[in-house]
């Protein structure tokens, strides 16, 4: 990871962890019980991990709810050896928390973020805003900018979208995404699916698949019906995975990028 120019310098541990203090007030709740209430959290990047997680001073964690893990996944989380099960009113979450094997973070406890894997808390908040999926990376930007570029999207040689009023979404580490008004998309060529994903920067997305079959991955089109305020201009607009369709911008064909979504799309059932 590159060095960042911030008020807090990113620090490196011998184990390869990167971390920096955060000034955000962070709380984690399990049911109606506040397990973490921290005004001094630190963001931690594990080696090879694309997104950060939080660790908290022990004094800002309900340690009385933590139990030594019965089945600790030793060796995970950068070689951590100390794991905790979380017991809240009889609801036991195994390996919900742990300590990193780094002297800099010895007095901190980290928590799993994903409730869907059975170990993370139900709700997380930064200040008064609920945060989903993972903590936001302070070194990542997401900008949604209205444009007058001419954007044409083709699938298997068929034009499925043609607009001169897209919203371009620029997100650090990802290719530009072109969000297109529904009126400029051939919705009759798309099939809505029940697939949904969440993004801590944009919100919850709904998806469509290409009706034409062939080798086009499922859920190749998405939209944010109720995006987070920071990307409000994309509300209700549709975007296509650049990795799987052909996009032309101002008459210039765009190369299909290779991202982590490339593998994800190839593993999905075909439409």
PDB file of C-alpha atoms in Angstrom:
ATOM      1  CA  UNK A   1       0.000   0.000   0.000  1.00  0.00           C
ATOM      2  CA  UNK A   2       1.277   3.470  -0.819  1.00  0.00           C
ATOM      3  CA  UNK A   3       2.050   6.114   1.767  1.00  0.00           C
ATOM      4  CA  UNK A   4      -0.798   8.537   2.345  1.00  0.00           C
ATOM      5  CA  UNK A   5      -0.625  12.245   3.048  1.00  0.00           C
ATOM      6  CA  UNK A   6      -2.984  12.588   6.021  1.00  0.00           C
ATOM      7  CA  UNK A   7      -3.129  14.209   9.435  1.00  0.00           C
ATOM      8  CA  UNK A   8      -2.329  10.787  10.911  1.00  0.00           C
ATOM      9  CA  UNK A   9       0.611   8.937   9.426  1.00  0.00           C
ATOM     10  CA  UNK A  10      -0.049   5.340   8.478  1.00  0.00           C
ATOM     11  CA  UNK A  11       2.071   3.062  10.621  1.00  0.00           C
ATOM     12  CA  UNK A  12       3.464  -0.362   9.788  1.00  0.00           C
ATOM     13  CA  UNK A  13       4.006  -3.286  12.150  1.00  0.00           C
ATOM     14  CA  UNK A  14       6.638  -6.022  11.702  1.00  0.00           C
ATOM     15  CA  UNK A  15       3.761  -8.396  10.925  1.00  0.00           C
ATOM     16  CA  UNK A  16       2.846  -6.341   7.858  1.00  0.00           C
ATOM     17  CA  UNK A  17      -0.224  -4.637   9.313  1.00  0.00           C
ATOM     18  CA  UNK A  18      -0.897  -1.023   8.386  1.00  0.00           C
ATOM     19  CA  UNK A  19      -2.869   1.090  10.814  1.00  0.00           C
ATOM     20  CA  UNK A  20      -3.801   4.655  11.634  1.00  0.00           C
ATOM     21  CA  UNK A  21      -5.987   6.382  14.245  1.00  0.00           C
ATOM     22  CA  UNK A  22      -9.469   7.473  13.229  1.00  0.00           C
ATOM     23  CA  UNK A  23     -11.316  10.468  14.629  1.00  0.00           C
ATOM     24  CA  UNK A  24     -14.750   8.954  14.010  1.00  0.00           C
ATOM     25  CA  UNK A  25     -17.070   7.889  16.797  1.00  0.00           C
ATOM     26  CA  UNK A  26     -17.785   4.221  16.110  1.00  0.00           C
ATOM     27  CA  UNK A  27     -20.360   1.990  17.763  1.00  0.00           C
ATOM     28  CA  UNK A  28     -21.243  -1.656  17.257  1.00  0.00           C
ATOM     29  CA  UNK A  29     -24.474  -3.225  18.438  1.00  0.00           C
ATOM     30  CA  UNK A  30     -25.696  -6.767  18.814  1.00  0.00           C
ATOM     31  CA  UNK A  31     -29.458  -6.631  19.084  1.00  0.00           C
ATOM     32  CA  UNK A  32     -30.205  -3.828  21.528  1.00  0.00           C
ATOM     33  CA  UNK A  33     -26.840  -4.138  23.287  1.00  0.00           C
ATOM     34  CA  UNK A  34     -23.969  -1.772  22.503  1.00  0.00           C
ATOM     35  CA  UNK A  35     -20.837  -3.925  22.424  1.00  0.00           C
ATOM     36  CA  UNK A  36     -18.422  -1.251  21.173  1.00  0.00           C
ATOM     37  CA  UNK A  37     -18.597   2.483  21.881  1.00  0.00           C
ATOM     38  CA  UNK A  38     -15.326   4.021  20.758  1.00  0.00           C
ATOM     39  CA  UNK A  39     -14.111   7.552  20.192  1.00  0.00           C
ATOM     40  CA  UNK A  40     -10.565   6.301  19.635  1.00  0.00           C
ATOM     41  CA  UNK A  41     -10.802   3.544  17.003  1.00  0.00           C
ATOM     42  CA  UNK A  42      -7.958   2.631  14.698  1.00  0.00           C
ATOM     43  CA  UNK A  43      -8.249   1.489  11.101  1.00  0.00           C
ATOM     44  CA  UNK A  44      -6.242  -1.617  10.263  1.00  0.00           C
ATOM     45  CA  UNK A  45      -5.295  -2.962   6.837  1.00  0.00           C
ATOM     46  CA  UNK A  46      -4.226  -6.611   6.836  1.00  0.00           C
ATOM     47  CA  UNK A  47      -1.633  -7.705   4.263  1.00  0.00           C
ATOM     48  CA  UNK A  48      -3.294  -8.164   0.885  1.00  0.00           C
ATOM     49  CA  UNK A  49      -6.719  -7.005   2.118  1.00  0.00           C
ATOM     50  CA  UNK A  50      -8.332  -4.361  -0.130  1.00  0.00           C
ATOM     51  CA  UNK A  51     -10.442  -2.827   2.644  1.00  0.00           C
ATOM     52  CA  UNK A  52      -9.749  -1.872   6.260  1.00  0.00           C
ATOM     53  CA  UNK A  53     -11.360  -2.984   9.482  1.00  0.00           C
ATOM     54  CA  UNK A  54     -11.590  -1.364  12.896  1.00  0.00           C
ATOM     55  CA  UNK A  55      -9.812  -2.218  16.129  1.00  0.00           C
ATOM     56  CA  UNK A  56     -10.814  -0.595  19.417  1.00  0.00           C
ATOM     57  CA  UNK A  57      -9.155   0.152  22.774  1.00  0.00           C
ATOM     58  CA  UNK A  58     -10.141  -2.494  25.289  1.00  0.00           C
ATOM     59  CA  UNK A  59     -11.568   0.204  27.567  1.00  0.00           C
ATOM     60  CA  UNK A  60     -14.155   1.009  24.861  1.00  0.00           C
ATOM     61  CA  UNK A  61     -15.298  -2.606  24.415  1.00  0.00           C
ATOM     62  CA  UNK A  62     -17.730  -4.590  26.564  1.00  0.00           C
ATOM     63  CA  UNK A  63     -15.126  -7.193  27.513  1.00  0.00           C
ATOM     64  CA  UNK A  64     -17.580  -8.670  29.999  1.00  0.00           C
ATOM     65  CA  UNK A  65     -19.452 -10.064  26.963  1.00  0.00           C
ATOM     66  CA  UNK A  66     -16.377 -11.754  25.515  1.00  0.00           C
ATOM     67  CA  UNK A  67     -15.391 -15.348  26.222  1.00  0.00           C
ATOM     68  CA  UNK A  68     -12.206 -17.176  25.183  1.00  0.00           C
ATOM     69  CA  UNK A  69     -13.052 -18.771  21.838  1.00  0.00           C
ATOM     70  CA  UNK A  70     -13.937 -22.467  21.979  1.00  0.00           C
ATOM     71  CA  UNK A  71     -12.756 -23.085  18.420  1.00  0.00           C
ATOM     72  CA  UNK A  72     -10.314 -20.306  17.518  1.00  0.00           C
ATOM     73  CA  UNK A  73      -9.321 -20.099  13.826  1.00  0.00           C
ATOM     74  CA  UNK A  74      -5.645 -19.837  14.713  1.00  0.00           C
ATOM     75  CA  UNK A  75      -3.503 -18.451  11.931  1.00  0.00           C
ATOM     76  CA  UNK A  76      -6.157 -16.200  10.432  1.00  0.00           C
ATOM     77  CA  UNK A  77      -6.069 -12.405  10.703  1.00  0.00           C
ATOM     78  CA  UNK A  78      -2.319 -12.104  10.220  1.00  0.00           C
ATOM     79  CA  UNK A  79      -1.442 -14.942  12.570  1.00  0.00           C
ATOM     80  CA  UNK A  80      -3.681 -13.902  15.460  1.00  0.00           C
ATOM     81  CA  UNK A  81      -3.761 -16.399  18.311  1.00  0.00           C
ATOM     82  CA  UNK A  82      -6.253 -14.834  20.721  1.00  0.00           C
ATOM     83  CA  UNK A  83      -9.923 -15.025  19.661  1.00  0.00           C
ATOM     84  CA  UNK A  84     -13.151 -14.379  21.515  1.00  0.00           C
ATOM     85  CA  UNK A  85     -16.704 -15.612  21.305  1.00  0.00           C
ATOM     86  CA  UNK A  86     -19.344 -12.962  21.963  1.00  0.00           C
ATOM     87  CA  UNK A  87     -22.194 -13.838  24.318  1.00  0.00           C
ATOM     88  CA  UNK A  88     -25.111 -11.385  24.325  1.00  0.00           C
ATOM     89  CA  UNK A  89     -28.139 -12.626  26.229  1.00  0.00           C
ATOM     90  CA  UNK A  90     -27.395 -16.199  25.233  1.00  0.00           C
ATOM     91  CA  UNK A  91     -26.844 -15.363  21.563  1.00  0.00           C
ATOM     92  CA  UNK A  92     -23.337 -16.727  20.979  1.00  0.00           C
ATOM     93  CA  UNK A  93     -21.252 -15.492  18.065  1.00  0.00           C
ATOM     94  CA  UNK A  94     -18.168 -17.625  17.692  1.00  0.00           C
ATOM     95  CA  UNK A  95     -14.866 -15.912  16.912  1.00  0.00           C
ATOM     96  CA  UNK A  96     -16.535 -12.511  16.763  1.00  0.00           C
ATOM     97  CA  UNK A  97     -13.425 -10.717  17.986  1.00  0.00           C
ATOM     98  CA  UNK A  98      -9.675 -11.091  18.259  1.00  0.00           C
ATOM     99  CA  UNK A  99      -6.408  -9.341  19.060  1.00  0.00           C
ATOM    100  CA  UNK A 100      -3.672  -8.850  16.512  1.00  0.00           C
ATOM    101  CA  UNK A 101      -0.168 -10.243  17.262  1.00  0.00           C
ATOM    102  CA  UNK A 102       1.365  -6.772  16.973  1.00  0.00           C
ATOM    103  CA  UNK A 103       2.808  -4.817  19.885  1.00  0.00           C
ATOM    104  CA  UNK A 104       1.329  -1.574  18.524  1.00  0.00           C
ATOM    105  CA  UNK A 105      -2.183  -3.039  18.739  1.00  0.00           C
ATOM    106  CA  UNK A 106      -1.821  -5.203  21.835  1.00  0.00           C
ATOM    107  CA  UNK A 107      -4.373  -3.155  23.788  1.00  0.00           C
ATOM    108  CA  UNK A 108      -6.948  -3.218  20.983  1.00  0.00           C
ATOM    109  CA  UNK A 109      -9.683  -5.669  20.029  1.00  0.00           C
ATOM    110  CA  UNK A 110     -10.910  -6.111  16.457  1.00  0.00           C
ATOM    111  CA  UNK A 111     -14.351  -7.371  15.441  1.00  0.00           C
ATOM    112  CA  UNK A 112     -15.748  -9.219  12.454  1.00  0.00           C
ATOM    113  CA  UNK A 113     -17.905  -6.901  10.393  1.00  0.00           C
ATOM    114  CA  UNK A 114     -20.057  -9.323   8.394  1.00  0.00           C
ATOM    115  CA  UNK A 115     -23.096 -10.580  10.297  1.00  0.00           C
ATOM    116  CA  UNK A 116     -23.920 -12.840   7.346  1.00  0.00           C
ATOM    117  CA  UNK A 117     -20.931 -15.085   8.111  1.00  0.00           C
ATOM    118  CA  UNK A 118     -22.316 -15.616  11.602  1.00  0.00           C
ATOM    119  CA  UNK A 119     -19.587 -13.752  13.483  1.00  0.00           C
ATOM    120  CA  UNK A 120     -20.155 -10.022  12.975  1.00  0.00           C
ATOM    121  CA  UNK A 121     -22.361  -7.646  14.923  1.00  0.00           C
ATOM    122  CA  UNK A 122     -25.834  -6.689  13.740  1.00  0.00           C
ATOM    123  CA  UNK A 123     -25.211  -2.968  13.316  1.00  0.00           C
ATOM    124  CA  UNK A 124     -22.283  -0.586  13.024  1.00  0.00           C
ATOM    125  CA  UNK A 125     -22.390   3.216  13.164  1.00  0.00           C
ATOM    126  CA  UNK A 126     -19.962   6.008  12.371  1.00  0.00           C
ATOM    127  CA  UNK A 127     -21.298   9.035  14.235  1.00  0.00           C
ATOM    128  CA  UNK A 128     -25.090   8.720  13.629  1.00  0.00           C
ATOM    129  CA  UNK A 129     -24.892   6.988  10.252  1.00  0.00           C
ATOM    130  CA  UNK A 130     -25.207   3.221   9.951  1.00  0.00           C
ATOM    131  CA  UNK A 131     -22.343   1.671   7.975  1.00  0.00           C
ATOM    132  CA  UNK A 132     -22.592  -1.556   6.002  1.00  0.00           C
ATOM    133  CA  UNK A 133     -20.291  -4.237   4.530  1.00  0.00           C
ATOM    134  CA  UNK A 134     -16.968  -2.829   5.835  1.00  0.00           C
ATOM    135  CA  UNK A 135     -15.527   0.426   7.213  1.00  0.00           C
ATOM    136  CA  UNK A 136     -15.022   3.174   4.688  1.00  0.00           C
ATOM    137  CA  UNK A 137     -11.447   3.694   3.596  1.00  0.00           C
ATOM    138  CA  UNK A 138     -10.447   7.344   4.220  1.00  0.00           C
ATOM    139  CA  UNK A 139      -8.005   7.109   1.305  1.00  0.00           C
ATOM    140  CA  UNK A 140     -10.682   6.107  -1.179  1.00  0.00           C
ATOM    141  CA  UNK A 141     -12.775   8.588  -3.178  1.00  0.00           C
ATOM    142  CA  UNK A 142     -16.126   8.008  -4.842  1.00  0.00           C
ATOM    143  CA  UNK A 143     -17.377  10.876  -7.027  1.00  0.00           C
ATOM    144  CA  UNK A 144     -20.596  10.858  -9.063  1.00  0.00           C
ATOM    145  CA  UNK A 145     -20.442  13.575 -11.724  1.00  0.00           C
ATOM    146  CA  UNK A 146     -23.149  14.369 -14.320  1.00  0.00           C
ATOM    147  CA  UNK A 147     -21.743  14.503 -17.855  1.00  0.00           C
ATOM    148  CA  UNK A 148     -22.712  15.159 -21.473  1.00  0.00           C
ATOM    149  CA  UNK A 149     -20.476  12.447 -22.925  1.00  0.00           C
ATOM    150  CA  UNK A 150     -22.015  10.189 -25.556  1.00  0.00           C
ATOM    151  CA  UNK A 151     -22.077   6.692 -24.087  1.00  0.00           C
ATOM    152  CA  UNK A 152     -23.186   3.626 -26.048  1.00  0.00           C
ATOM    153  CA  UNK A 153     -23.407   0.156 -24.501  1.00  0.00           C
ATOM    154  CA  UNK A 154     -23.563  -2.995 -26.612  1.00  0.00           C
ATOM    155  CA  UNK A 155     -24.075  -6.628 -25.681  1.00  0.00           C
ATOM    156  CA  UNK A 156     -23.425  -9.247 -28.347  1.00  0.00           C
ATOM    157  CA  UNK A 157     -23.508  -6.482 -30.968  1.00  0.00           C
ATOM    158  CA  UNK A 158     -26.895  -5.155 -29.847  1.00  0.00           C
ATOM    159  CA  UNK A 159     -27.148  -1.585 -28.571  1.00  0.00           C
ATOM    160  CA  UNK A 160     -28.780  -1.747 -25.144  1.00  0.00           C
ATOM    161  CA  UNK A 161     -28.093   1.823 -24.014  1.00  0.00           C
ATOM    162  CA  UNK A 162     -27.398   5.114 -25.782  1.00  0.00           C
ATOM    163  CA  UNK A 163     -27.199   8.384 -23.857  1.00  0.00           C
ATOM    164  CA  UNK A 164     -25.733  11.869 -23.860  1.00  0.00           C
ATOM    165  CA  UNK A 165     -26.604  12.492 -20.216  1.00  0.00           C
ATOM    166  CA  UNK A 166     -24.767   9.875 -18.176  1.00  0.00           C
ATOM    167  CA  UNK A 167     -23.470  10.226 -14.657  1.00  0.00           C
ATOM    168  CA  UNK A 168     -19.847   9.124 -14.439  1.00  0.00           C
ATOM    169  CA  UNK A 169     -18.835   7.468 -11.206  1.00  0.00           C
ATOM    170  CA  UNK A 170     -15.144   7.661 -10.370  1.00  0.00           C
ATOM    171  CA  UNK A 171     -14.115   5.276  -7.600  1.00  0.00           C
ATOM    172  CA  UNK A 172     -10.537   4.783  -6.470  1.00  0.00           C
ATOM    173  CA  UNK A 173      -9.127   1.516  -7.782  1.00  0.00           C
ATOM    174  CA  UNK A 174     -12.015   0.767 -10.154  1.00  0.00           C
ATOM    175  CA  UNK A 175     -12.759   1.663 -13.778  1.00  0.00           C
ATOM    176  CA  UNK A 176     -15.117   4.548 -14.496  1.00  0.00           C
ATOM    177  CA  UNK A 177     -18.724   3.378 -14.296  1.00  0.00           C
ATOM    178  CA  UNK A 178     -21.286   4.936 -16.615  1.00  0.00           C
ATOM    179  CA  UNK A 179     -24.724   5.370 -15.031  1.00  0.00           C
ATOM    180  CA  UNK A 180     -27.443   5.807 -17.642  1.00  0.00           C
ATOM    181  CA  UNK A 181     -31.028   7.100 -17.342  1.00  0.00           C
ATOM    182  CA  UNK A 182     -33.610   4.351 -17.688  1.00  0.00           C
ATOM    183  CA  UNK A 183     -35.215   6.141 -20.625  1.00  0.00           C
ATOM    184  CA  UNK A 184     -31.961   5.615 -22.542  1.00  0.00           C
ATOM    185  CA  UNK A 185     -31.731   1.885 -21.792  1.00  0.00           C
ATOM    186  CA  UNK A 186     -33.468  -0.969 -23.641  1.00  0.00           C
ATOM    187  CA  UNK A 187     -35.110  -2.402 -20.547  1.00  0.00           C
ATOM    188  CA  UNK A 188     -37.038  -4.850 -22.738  1.00  0.00           C
ATOM    189  CA  UNK A 189     -33.712  -6.622 -23.325  1.00  0.00           C
ATOM    190  CA  UNK A 190     -33.042  -7.003 -19.599  1.00  0.00           C
ATOM    191  CA  UNK A 191     -34.522  -9.326 -16.989  1.00  0.00           C
ATOM    192  CA  UNK A 192     -34.782  -8.125 -13.349  1.00  0.00           C
ATOM    193  CA  UNK A 193     -33.344 -10.570 -10.832  1.00  0.00           C
ATOM    194  CA  UNK A 194     -33.582 -10.917  -7.081  1.00  0.00           C
ATOM    195  CA  UNK A 195     -29.878 -10.298  -6.648  1.00  0.00           C
ATOM    196  CA  UNK A 196     -28.784  -7.491  -4.296  1.00  0.00           C
ATOM    197  CA  UNK A 197     -25.416  -6.283  -3.066  1.00  0.00           C
ATOM    198  CA  UNK A 198     -24.350  -3.667  -0.552  1.00  0.00           C
ATOM    199  CA  UNK A 199     -21.616  -1.049  -0.762  1.00  0.00           C
ATOM    200  CA  UNK A 200     -20.511   1.167   2.148  1.00  0.00           C
ATOM    201  CA  UNK A 201     -19.960   4.055  -0.274  1.00  0.00           C
ATOM    202  CA  UNK A 202     -23.061   3.779  -2.471  1.00  0.00           C
ATOM    203  CA  UNK A 203     -25.799   1.754  -0.774  1.00  0.00           C
ATOM    204  CA  UNK A 204     -27.793  -1.316  -1.820  1.00  0.00           C
ATOM    205  CA  UNK A 205     -27.957  -2.265  -5.505  1.00  0.00           C
ATOM    206  CA  UNK A 206     -30.565  -4.240  -7.450  1.00  0.00           C
ATOM    207  CA  UNK A 207     -29.695  -6.158 -10.624  1.00  0.00           C
ATOM    208  CA  UNK A 208     -30.797  -7.179 -14.123  1.00  0.00           C
ATOM    209  CA  UNK A 209     -29.561  -9.889 -16.472  1.00  0.00           C
ATOM    210  CA  UNK A 210     -29.280  -9.900 -20.267  1.00  0.00           C
ATOM    211  CA  UNK A 211     -32.208 -11.737 -21.862  1.00  0.00           C
ATOM    212  CA  UNK A 212     -30.151 -12.810 -24.851  1.00  0.00           C
ATOM    213  CA  UNK A 213     -28.327 -15.650 -23.133  1.00  0.00           C
ATOM    214  CA  UNK A 214     -24.986 -16.593 -24.775  1.00  0.00           C
ATOM    215  CA  UNK A 215     -21.902 -16.100 -22.593  1.00  0.00           C
ATOM    216  CA  UNK A 216     -23.036 -12.926 -20.850  1.00  0.00           C
ATOM    217  CA  UNK A 217     -22.802 -13.288 -17.044  1.00  0.00           C
ATOM    218  CA  UNK A 218     -25.921 -12.949 -14.946  1.00  0.00           C
ATOM    219  CA  UNK A 219     -26.562  -9.715 -13.052  1.00  0.00           C
ATOM    220  CA  UNK A 220     -24.510  -7.657 -15.479  1.00  0.00           C
ATOM    221  CA  UNK A 221     -26.565  -4.478 -14.916  1.00  0.00           C
ATOM    222  CA  UNK A 222     -27.277  -2.742 -11.621  1.00  0.00           C
ATOM    223  CA  UNK A 223     -28.891   0.331 -10.100  1.00  0.00           C
ATOM    224  CA  UNK A 224     -29.086   2.083  -6.736  1.00  0.00           C
ATOM    225  CA  UNK A 225     -32.746   2.987  -6.114  1.00  0.00           C
ATOM    226  CA  UNK A 226     -31.884   4.762  -2.861  1.00  0.00           C
ATOM    227  CA  UNK A 227     -28.155   5.591  -2.902  1.00  0.00           C
ATOM    228  CA  UNK A 228     -26.228   7.167  -0.074  1.00  0.00           C
ATOM    229  CA  UNK A 229     -26.182  10.988  -0.212  1.00  0.00           C
ATOM    230  CA  UNK A 230     -22.564  11.166  -1.411  1.00  0.00           C
ATOM    231  CA  UNK A 231     -23.538   9.546  -4.738  1.00  0.00           C
ATOM    232  CA  UNK A 232     -27.069  10.916  -5.012  1.00  0.00           C
ATOM    233  CA  UNK A 233     -26.782  11.691  -8.771  1.00  0.00           C
ATOM    234  CA  UNK A 234     -26.824   7.942  -9.639  1.00  0.00           C
ATOM    235  CA  UNK A 235     -30.265   7.401  -8.066  1.00  0.00           C
ATOM    236  CA  UNK A 236     -32.324   5.108 -10.295  1.00  0.00           C
ATOM    237  CA  UNK A 237     -29.778   5.101 -13.132  1.00  0.00           C
ATOM    238  CA  UNK A 238     -28.432   1.857 -14.614  1.00  0.00           C
ATOM    239  CA  UNK A 239     -24.794   0.828 -14.938  1.00  0.00           C
ATOM    240  CA  UNK A 240     -23.186  -2.042 -16.839  1.00  0.00           C
ATOM    241  CA  UNK A 241     -20.109  -4.032 -15.902  1.00  0.00           C
ATOM    242  CA  UNK A 242     -17.389  -2.698 -18.218  1.00  0.00           C
ATOM    243  CA  UNK A 243     -15.704  -6.069 -17.728  1.00  0.00           C
ATOM    244  CA  UNK A 244     -18.485  -7.920 -19.589  1.00  0.00           C
ATOM    245  CA  UNK A 245     -20.020  -5.523 -22.146  1.00  0.00           C
ATOM    246  CA  UNK A 246     -18.779  -3.222 -24.904  1.00  0.00           C
ATOM    247  CA  UNK A 247     -18.835   0.490 -24.095  1.00  0.00           C
ATOM    248  CA  UNK A 248     -18.077   3.327 -26.491  1.00  0.00           C
ATOM    249  CA  UNK A 249     -17.535   6.845 -25.156  1.00  0.00           C
ATOM    250  CA  UNK A 250     -17.575   9.806 -27.546  1.00  0.00           C
ATOM    251  CA  UNK A 251     -16.951   7.430 -30.436  1.00  0.00           C
ATOM    252  CA  UNK A 252     -13.977   5.736 -28.766  1.00  0.00           C
ATOM    253  CA  UNK A 253     -14.367   2.034 -27.862  1.00  0.00           C
ATOM    254  CA  UNK A 254     -13.302   1.328 -24.299  1.00  0.00           C
ATOM    255  CA  UNK A 255     -11.145  -1.650 -23.414  1.00  0.00           C
ATOM    256  CA  UNK A 256     -12.726  -4.182 -21.111  1.00  0.00           C
ATOM    257  CA  UNK A 257     -10.872  -3.753 -17.812  1.00  0.00           C
ATOM    258  CA  UNK A 258      -9.670  -6.634 -15.677  1.00  0.00           C
ATOM    259  CA  UNK A 259     -10.699  -6.199 -12.046  1.00  0.00           C
ATOM    260  CA  UNK A 260     -11.615  -8.445  -9.133  1.00  0.00           C
ATOM    261  CA  UNK A 261     -15.130  -8.401 -10.584  1.00  0.00           C
ATOM    262  CA  UNK A 262     -13.837 -10.177 -13.701  1.00  0.00           C
ATOM    263  CA  UNK A 263     -13.395 -13.416 -11.786  1.00  0.00           C
ATOM    264  CA  UNK A 264     -16.604 -12.895  -9.815  1.00  0.00           C
ATOM    265  CA  UNK A 265     -18.607 -12.460 -13.005  1.00  0.00           C
ATOM    266  CA  UNK A 266     -17.065 -15.546 -14.607  1.00  0.00           C
ATOM    267  CA  UNK A 267     -18.125 -17.633 -11.614  1.00  0.00           C
ATOM    268  CA  UNK A 268     -21.766 -16.536 -11.778  1.00  0.00           C
ATOM    269  CA  UNK A 269     -24.318 -18.710 -13.547  1.00  0.00           C
ATOM    270  CA  UNK A 270     -24.876 -17.473 -17.079  1.00  0.00           C
ATOM    271  CA  UNK A 271     -28.045 -15.597 -17.898  1.00  0.00           C
TER     272      UNK A 271
END
